[in-house]
Amino acid sequence: MSATIAKTLDMKGFNCPLPIAKTAQAIREIEPGELLQVLATDPGSVPDFKAWCRTTGNQLVEHTETDGVYRFVVRRKG
Amino acid sequence: MVMTQPETADEPQEVAEHAPHRKLVIFAWSGELDRIWPTLILSTTGAAMGMETTVFFTFWGLFPLVRDDVRITGENWMQKLLSTMDRPGLEHLKLGKMNFAGAGPAMMKHLAKEHKVASPSELMALAKDLGVKLVPCQMTMDLLGLSREDLIDGLEDPAGATTALVEAQDAITLFI
């Protein structure tokens, strides 16, 4: 599964607005259609990622939570 | 694999739903740490969301743009007095409340580090990288005796109220 992830951004421990702001930076480094995986622990990042994807047109393909770590997989807008 | 599915057809519709505000304009009037900080948080977030984001720095809001290694600004004693009373520069800002002669900001920065909240300097760098337009107000620069050389790199050319209001016409505006 990890073979399809083009880039991973570890934002564990970091707070607003860094998970989203760094995601905006990181998504520029992958090609349209590729997947960016972001790991975060800020509970506020869950609504923030949904809102960010809705407004930017990037697609939130998956979001899961395991032991307090949120994992977001975002596909860069084509 | 689930993740390689093509994009869903309803996506553009959702984008359109949030299309009206594509611009964010913040008037940064205060030089206090607890106002500049949220200004930088909101502007970096706006830019991260793809909003065309501009911050106009005016009056006390200009002092955070002064380079940290510049101690005294101004051409006459009155202007010099301003920077003597309150040291300019992003690293030297005071809190609007509970400043306690500098202990407040030190504690605030300590807490921020502990909670991994980005510092104003980190956010300023991020803002520039994400394309936030940082515009100093020309009139206040003259009034306070600030030259372009006193200010940090990466700023737009100084501009006036008209530029600010034209920019703000179709934007969400905040006065902080």
mmCIF file of C-alpha atoms in Angstrom:
data_model
loop_
_atom_site.group_PDB
_atom_site.id
_atom_site.type_symbol
_atom_site.label_atom_id
_atom_site.label_comp_id
_atom_site.label_asym_id
_atom_site.label_seq_id
_atom_site.Cartn_x
_atom_site.Cartn_y
_atom_site.Cartn_z
ATOM 1 C CA MET A 1 0.000 0.000 0.000
ATOM 2 C CA SER A 2 2.846 2.364 0.881
ATOM 3 C CA ALA A 3 4.135 1.980 -2.695
ATOM 4 C CA THR A 4 1.450 4.346 -3.897
ATOM 5 C CA ILE A 5 2.328 7.106 -1.403
ATOM 6 C CA ALA A 6 4.572 9.644 -3.128
ATOM 7 C CA LYS A 7 5.536 11.524 0.019
ATOM 8 C CA THR A 8 4.971 11.383 3.780
ATOM 9 C CA LEU A 9 4.832 14.404 6.057
ATOM 10 C CA ASP A 10 5.239 13.765 9.776
ATOM 11 C CA MET A 11 3.455 16.475 11.746
ATOM 12 C CA LYS A 12 3.060 14.464 14.950
ATOM 13 C CA GLY A 13 3.121 16.776 17.965
ATOM 14 C CA PHE A 14 2.768 19.928 15.893
ATOM 15 C CA ASN A 15 -0.070 22.334 16.339
ATOM 16 C CA CYS A 16 -2.264 24.598 14.210
ATOM 17 C CA PRO A 17 -1.515 25.965 11.646
ATOM 18 C CA LEU A 18 1.576 23.872 10.916
ATOM 19 C CA PRO A 19 -0.055 20.581 9.804
ATOM 20 C CA ILE A 20 -2.073 22.384 7.117
ATOM 21 C CA ALA A 21 0.545 25.000 6.205
ATOM 22 C CA LYS A 22 3.253 22.358 5.788
ATOM 23 C CA THR A 23 0.821 20.174 3.832
ATOM 24 C CA ALA A 24 0.284 23.075 1.423
ATOM 25 C CA GLN A 25 4.061 23.260 0.992
ATOM 26 C CA ALA A 26 4.514 19.495 0.627
ATOM 27 C CA ILE A 27 1.757 19.016 -1.935
ATOM 28 C CA ARG A 28 3.686 21.267 -4.323
ATOM 29 C CA GLU A 29 6.464 18.674 -4.277
ATOM 30 C CA ILE A 30 4.349 15.841 -5.663
ATOM 31 C CA GLU A 31 2.766 15.530 -9.095
ATOM 32 C CA PRO A 32 -0.974 16.018 -9.697
ATOM 33 C CA GLY A 33 -2.738 12.720 -9.006
ATOM 34 C CA GLU A 34 -0.047 11.515 -6.618
ATOM 35 C CA LEU A 35 -0.682 10.814 -2.962
ATOM 36 C CA LEU A 36 0.624 12.661 0.068
ATOM 37 C CA GLN A 37 0.386 11.014 3.476
ATOM 38 C CA VAL A 38 0.279 13.252 6.550
ATOM 39 C CA LEU A 39 0.590 11.999 10.120
ATOM 40 C CA ALA A 40 -0.652 14.312 12.887
ATOM 41 C CA THR A 41 -1.708 14.260 16.527
ATOM 42 C CA ASP A 42 -3.579 17.568 16.687
ATOM 43 C CA PRO A 43 -7.301 16.661 17.013
ATOM 44 C CA GLY A 44 -8.103 19.983 15.330
ATOM 45 C CA SER A 45 -6.400 18.719 12.194
ATOM 46 C CA VAL A 46 -9.348 16.401 11.444
ATOM 47 C CA PRO A 47 -11.876 19.164 10.650
ATOM 48 C CA ASP A 48 -9.030 21.290 9.258
ATOM 49 C CA PHE A 49 -7.986 18.662 6.705
ATOM 50 C CA LYS A 50 -11.568 18.111 5.576
ATOM 51 C CA ALA A 51 -12.084 21.859 5.174
ATOM 52 C CA TRP A 52 -8.735 22.345 3.465
ATOM 53 C CA CYS A 53 -9.413 19.589 0.927
ATOM 54 C CA ARG A 54 -12.915 20.888 0.249
ATOM 55 C CA THR A 55 -11.664 24.388 -0.433
ATOM 56 C CA THR A 56 -8.491 23.565 -2.381
ATOM 57 C CA GLY A 57 -9.985 20.780 -4.487
ATOM 58 C CA ASN A 58 -7.382 18.261 -3.356
ATOM 59 C CA GLN A 59 -8.996 14.971 -2.475
ATOM 60 C CA LEU A 60 -8.968 13.479 1.009
ATOM 61 C CA VAL A 61 -8.741 9.838 -0.018
ATOM 62 C CA GLU A 62 -8.502 8.404 3.445
ATOM 63 C CA HIS A 63 -8.340 9.437 7.059
ATOM 64 C CA THR A 64 -7.868 7.091 9.965
ATOM 65 C CA GLU A 65 -6.898 7.307 13.611
ATOM 66 C CA THR A 66 -4.682 4.825 15.425
ATOM 67 C CA ASP A 67 -3.621 5.388 19.043
ATOM 68 C CA GLY A 68 -4.048 9.138 18.806
ATOM 69 C CA VAL A 69 -2.235 9.447 15.481
ATOM 70 C CA TYR A 70 -4.302 10.758 12.607
ATOM 71 C CA ARG A 71 -3.335 9.618 9.143
ATOM 72 C CA PHE A 72 -4.526 11.631 6.171
ATOM 73 C CA VAL A 73 -3.987 10.592 2.579
ATOM 74 C CA VAL A 74 -4.470 13.428 0.127
ATOM 75 C CA ARG A 75 -4.446 13.180 -3.649
ATOM 76 C CA ARG A 76 -3.077 16.274 -5.317
ATOM 77 C CA LYS A 77 -5.617 17.975 -7.537
ATOM 78 C CA GLY A 78 -5.200 16.991 -11.199
ATOM 79 C CA MET B 1 -6.416 -0.665 -4.193
ATOM 80 C CA VAL B 2 -8.851 1.884 -2.868
ATOM 81 C CA MET B 3 -6.432 4.778 -3.069
ATOM 82 C CA THR B 4 -5.943 4.608 -6.828
ATOM 83 C CA GLN B 5 -9.614 5.251 -7.609
ATOM 84 C CA PRO B 6 -10.300 8.143 -9.976
ATOM 85 C CA GLU B 7 -11.523 11.390 -8.467
ATOM 86 C CA THR B 8 -15.191 11.525 -7.619
ATOM 87 C CA ALA B 9 -17.519 13.471 -9.878
ATOM 88 C CA ASP B 10 -19.112 15.529 -7.109
ATOM 89 C CA GLU B 11 -15.833 17.161 -6.114
ATOM 90 C CA PRO B 12 -16.029 20.321 -8.267
ATOM 91 C CA GLN B 13 -19.445 21.044 -6.812
ATOM 92 C CA GLU B 14 -18.011 21.019 -3.304
ATOM 93 C CA VAL B 15 -15.260 23.362 -4.367
ATOM 94 C CA ALA B 16 -17.767 25.744 -5.932
ATOM 95 C CA GLU B 17 -19.681 25.809 -2.677
ATOM 96 C CA HIS B 18 -16.704 27.479 -1.031
ATOM 97 C CA ALA B 19 -15.644 29.635 -3.928
ATOM 98 C CA PRO B 20 -17.004 33.094 -2.944
ATOM 99 C CA HIS B 21 -14.072 34.098 -0.756
ATOM 100 C CA ARG B 22 -10.818 33.468 -2.535
ATOM 101 C CA LYS B 23 -9.059 36.443 -1.028
ATOM 102 C CA LEU B 24 -8.018 37.380 2.472
ATOM 103 C CA VAL B 25 -6.820 40.831 3.480
ATOM 104 C CA ILE B 26 -5.575 41.508 6.988
ATOM 105 C CA PHE B 27 -4.804 44.957 8.323
ATOM 106 C CA ALA B 28 -2.055 44.486 10.902
ATOM 107 C CA TRP B 29 -2.328 47.602 13.016
ATOM 108 C CA SER B 30 -0.819 46.369 16.269
ATOM 109 C CA GLY B 31 2.772 45.631 17.127
ATOM 110 C CA GLU B 32 1.832 43.406 20.023
ATOM 111 C CA LEU B 33 2.941 39.786 20.022
ATOM 112 C CA ASP B 34 -0.535 38.484 20.811
ATOM 113 C CA ARG B 35 -1.954 40.227 17.746
ATOM 114 C CA ILE B 36 0.843 39.670 15.255
ATOM 115 C CA TRP B 37 0.896 35.970 16.114
ATOM 116 C CA PRO B 38 -2.736 35.290 15.101
ATOM 117 C CA THR B 39 -2.224 37.553 12.080
ATOM 118 C CA LEU B 40 0.584 35.277 10.918
ATOM 119 C CA ILE B 41 -1.378 32.115 11.748
ATOM 120 C CA LEU B 42 -4.391 33.290 9.737
ATOM 121 C CA SER B 43 -2.385 34.578 6.795
ATOM 122 C CA THR B 44 -0.310 31.401 6.423
ATOM 123 C CA THR B 45 -3.484 29.331 6.686
ATOM 124 C CA GLY B 46 -5.256 31.510 4.119
ATOM 125 C CA ALA B 47 -2.383 31.072 1.683
ATOM 126 C CA ALA B 48 -2.268 27.339 2.435
ATOM 127 C CA MET B 49 -5.948 27.177 1.485
ATOM 128 C CA GLY B 50 -5.157 28.753 -1.836
ATOM 129 C CA MET B 51 -6.563 32.157 -0.898
ATOM 130 C CA GLU B 52 -4.808 35.172 -2.351
ATOM 131 C CA THR B 53 -3.613 36.613 0.941
ATOM 132 C CA THR B 54 -2.337 40.107 1.680
ATOM 133 C CA VAL B 55 -1.306 41.649 4.987
ATOM 134 C CA PHE B 56 -1.104 45.433 5.209
ATOM 135 C CA PHE B 57 1.128 46.560 8.043
ATOM 136 C CA THR B 58 0.269 49.984 9.368
ATOM 137 C CA PHE B 59 1.013 52.103 12.445
ATOM 138 C CA TRP B 60 2.363 49.918 15.285
ATOM 139 C CA GLY B 61 2.063 46.930 12.996
ATOM 140 C CA LEU B 62 5.132 48.130 11.098
ATOM 141 C CA PHE B 63 7.553 47.602 13.966
ATOM 142 C CA PRO B 64 7.386 43.786 13.767
ATOM 143 C CA LEU B 65 8.711 44.142 10.197
ATOM 144 C CA VAL B 66 11.850 45.908 11.381
ATOM 145 C CA ARG B 67 14.905 43.680 11.147
ATOM 146 C CA ASP B 68 15.799 42.191 14.530
ATOM 147 C CA ASP B 69 19.338 43.566 14.333
ATOM 148 C CA VAL B 70 18.136 47.139 13.891
ATOM 149 C CA ARG B 71 17.968 48.701 17.340
ATOM 150 C CA ILE B 72 17.006 52.354 16.826
ATOM 151 C CA THR B 73 14.859 53.610 13.964
ATOM 152 C CA GLY B 74 13.789 57.132 13.044
ATOM 153 C CA GLU B 75 15.383 60.297 11.818
ATOM 154 C CA ASN B 76 14.490 62.778 14.556
ATOM 155 C CA TRP B 77 14.340 62.463 18.341
ATOM 156 C CA MET B 78 10.593 61.903 18.433
ATOM 157 C CA GLN B 79 10.778 59.021 15.959
ATOM 158 C CA LYS B 80 13.848 57.638 17.709
ATOM 159 C CA LEU B 81 12.011 57.760 21.028
ATOM 160 C CA LEU B 82 9.372 55.342 19.671
ATOM 161 C CA SER B 83 11.914 52.638 18.981
ATOM 162 C CA THR B 84 13.729 53.382 22.245
ATOM 163 C CA MET B 85 10.583 52.846 24.306
ATOM 164 C CA ASP B 86 9.575 49.689 22.441
ATOM 165 C CA ARG B 87 12.317 47.709 20.755
ATOM 166 C CA PRO B 88 11.234 46.889 17.203
ATOM 167 C CA GLY B 89 11.622 43.492 15.498
ATOM 168 C CA LEU B 90 9.586 40.286 15.495
ATOM 169 C CA GLU B 91 11.741 38.731 18.224
ATOM 170 C CA HIS B 92 11.263 41.667 20.608
ATOM 171 C CA LEU B 93 7.510 42.168 20.689
ATOM 172 C CA LYS B 94 5.540 42.682 23.884
ATOM 173 C CA LEU B 95 2.271 41.103 24.910
ATOM 174 C CA GLY B 96 -0.856 43.287 24.983
ATOM 175 C CA LYS B 97 -1.554 41.999 28.481
ATOM 176 C CA MET B 98 0.535 40.298 31.145
ATOM 177 C CA ASN B 99 3.776 41.499 29.592
ATOM 178 C CA PHE B 100 5.565 41.668 33.001
ATOM 179 C CA ALA B 101 8.579 43.516 31.621
ATOM 180 C CA GLY B 102 9.290 40.817 29.056
ATOM 181 C CA ALA B 103 8.667 37.777 31.279
ATOM 182 C CA GLY B 104 5.240 37.289 29.668
ATOM 183 C CA PRO B 105 6.527 36.951 26.090
ATOM 184 C CA ALA B 106 9.368 34.675 27.276
ATOM 185 C CA MET B 107 6.860 32.386 29.011
ATOM 186 C CA MET B 108 4.561 32.486 26.003
ATOM 187 C CA LYS B 109 7.391 31.462 23.676
ATOM 188 C CA HIS B 110 8.411 28.719 26.099
ATOM 189 C CA LEU B 111 4.848 27.378 26.136
ATOM 190 C CA ALA B 112 4.669 27.607 22.349
ATOM 191 C CA LYS B 113 7.832 25.573 21.997
ATOM 192 C CA GLU B 114 6.551 22.988 24.453
ATOM 193 C CA HIS B 115 3.303 22.654 22.512
ATOM 194 C CA LYS B 116 5.053 22.793 19.149
ATOM 195 C CA VAL B 117 3.245 25.946 18.098
ATOM 196 C CA ALA B 118 5.221 27.723 15.400
ATOM 197 C CA SER B 119 6.969 30.918 16.501
ATOM 198 C CA PRO B 120 6.194 34.247 14.815
ATOM 199 C CA SER B 121 9.550 34.083 12.995
ATOM 200 C CA GLU B 122 8.826 30.574 11.668
ATOM 201 C CA LEU B 123 5.380 31.697 10.571
ATOM 202 C CA MET B 124 6.794 34.779 8.851
ATOM 203 C CA ALA B 125 9.139 32.554 6.816
ATOM 204 C CA LEU B 126 6.255 30.208 6.041
ATOM 205 C CA ALA B 127 4.044 33.136 4.998
ATOM 206 C CA LYS B 128 6.658 34.307 2.504
ATOM 207 C CA ASP B 129 7.135 30.792 1.144
ATOM 208 C CA LEU B 130 3.384 30.302 0.691
ATOM 209 C CA GLY B 131 3.128 33.583 -1.205
ATOM 210 C CA VAL B 132 1.468 35.854 1.362
ATOM 211 C CA LYS B 133 1.904 39.436 0.176
ATOM 212 C CA LEU B 134 3.343 41.522 3.006
ATOM 213 C CA VAL B 135 2.782 45.210 2.331
ATOM 214 C CA PRO B 136 4.139 47.994 4.528
ATOM 215 C CA CYS B 137 2.129 51.223 4.659
ATOM 216 C CA GLN B 138 4.131 54.026 3.057
ATOM 217 C CA MET B 139 2.524 56.850 5.025
ATOM 218 C CA THR B 140 3.229 55.249 8.412
ATOM 219 C CA MET B 141 6.795 54.485 7.365
ATOM 220 C CA ASP B 142 7.275 58.219 6.744
ATOM 221 C CA LEU B 143 5.486 59.142 9.961
ATOM 222 C CA LEU B 144 7.522 56.764 12.117
ATOM 223 C CA GLY B 145 10.757 57.395 10.225
ATOM 224 C CA LEU B 146 11.200 53.838 8.956
ATOM 225 C CA SER B 147 13.251 53.285 5.820
ATOM 226 C CA ARG B 148 13.031 50.274 3.522
ATOM 227 C CA GLU B 149 16.500 49.303 4.778
ATOM 228 C CA ASP B 150 15.158 49.044 8.347
ATOM 229 C CA LEU B 151 12.662 46.395 7.227
ATOM 230 C CA ILE B 152 13.086 42.667 6.598
ATOM 231 C CA ASP B 153 13.484 41.210 3.111
ATOM 232 C CA GLY B 154 10.666 39.617 1.165
ATOM 233 C CA LEU B 155 8.163 42.458 1.485
ATOM 234 C CA GLU B 156 6.136 44.022 -1.314
ATOM 235 C CA ASP B 157 6.780 47.642 -2.209
ATOM 236 C CA PRO B 158 5.259 50.036 0.331
ATOM 237 C CA ALA B 159 1.765 51.167 -0.648
ATOM 238 C CA GLY B 160 -1.091 53.377 0.491
ATOM 239 C CA ALA B 161 -4.664 53.103 1.721
ATOM 240 C CA THR B 162 -6.064 52.988 -1.814
ATOM 241 C CA THR B 163 -4.046 49.904 -2.697
ATOM 242 C CA ALA B 164 -5.217 48.317 0.546
ATOM 243 C CA LEU B 165 -8.887 49.067 -0.048
ATOM 244 C CA VAL B 166 -8.854 48.042 -3.699
ATOM 245 C CA GLU B 167 -7.295 44.745 -2.645
ATOM 246 C CA ALA B 168 -9.920 44.395 0.094
ATOM 247 C CA GLN B 169 -12.934 44.982 -2.136
ATOM 248 C CA ASP B 170 -13.650 41.350 -2.921
ATOM 249 C CA ALA B 171 -11.892 39.820 0.066
ATOM 250 C CA ILE B 172 -12.548 38.719 3.610
ATOM 251 C CA THR B 173 -11.045 41.542 5.648
ATOM 252 C CA LEU B 174 -9.752 41.478 9.197
ATOM 253 C CA PHE B 175 -8.384 44.354 11.256
ATOM 254 C CA ILE B 176 -6.092 42.986 13.927
#
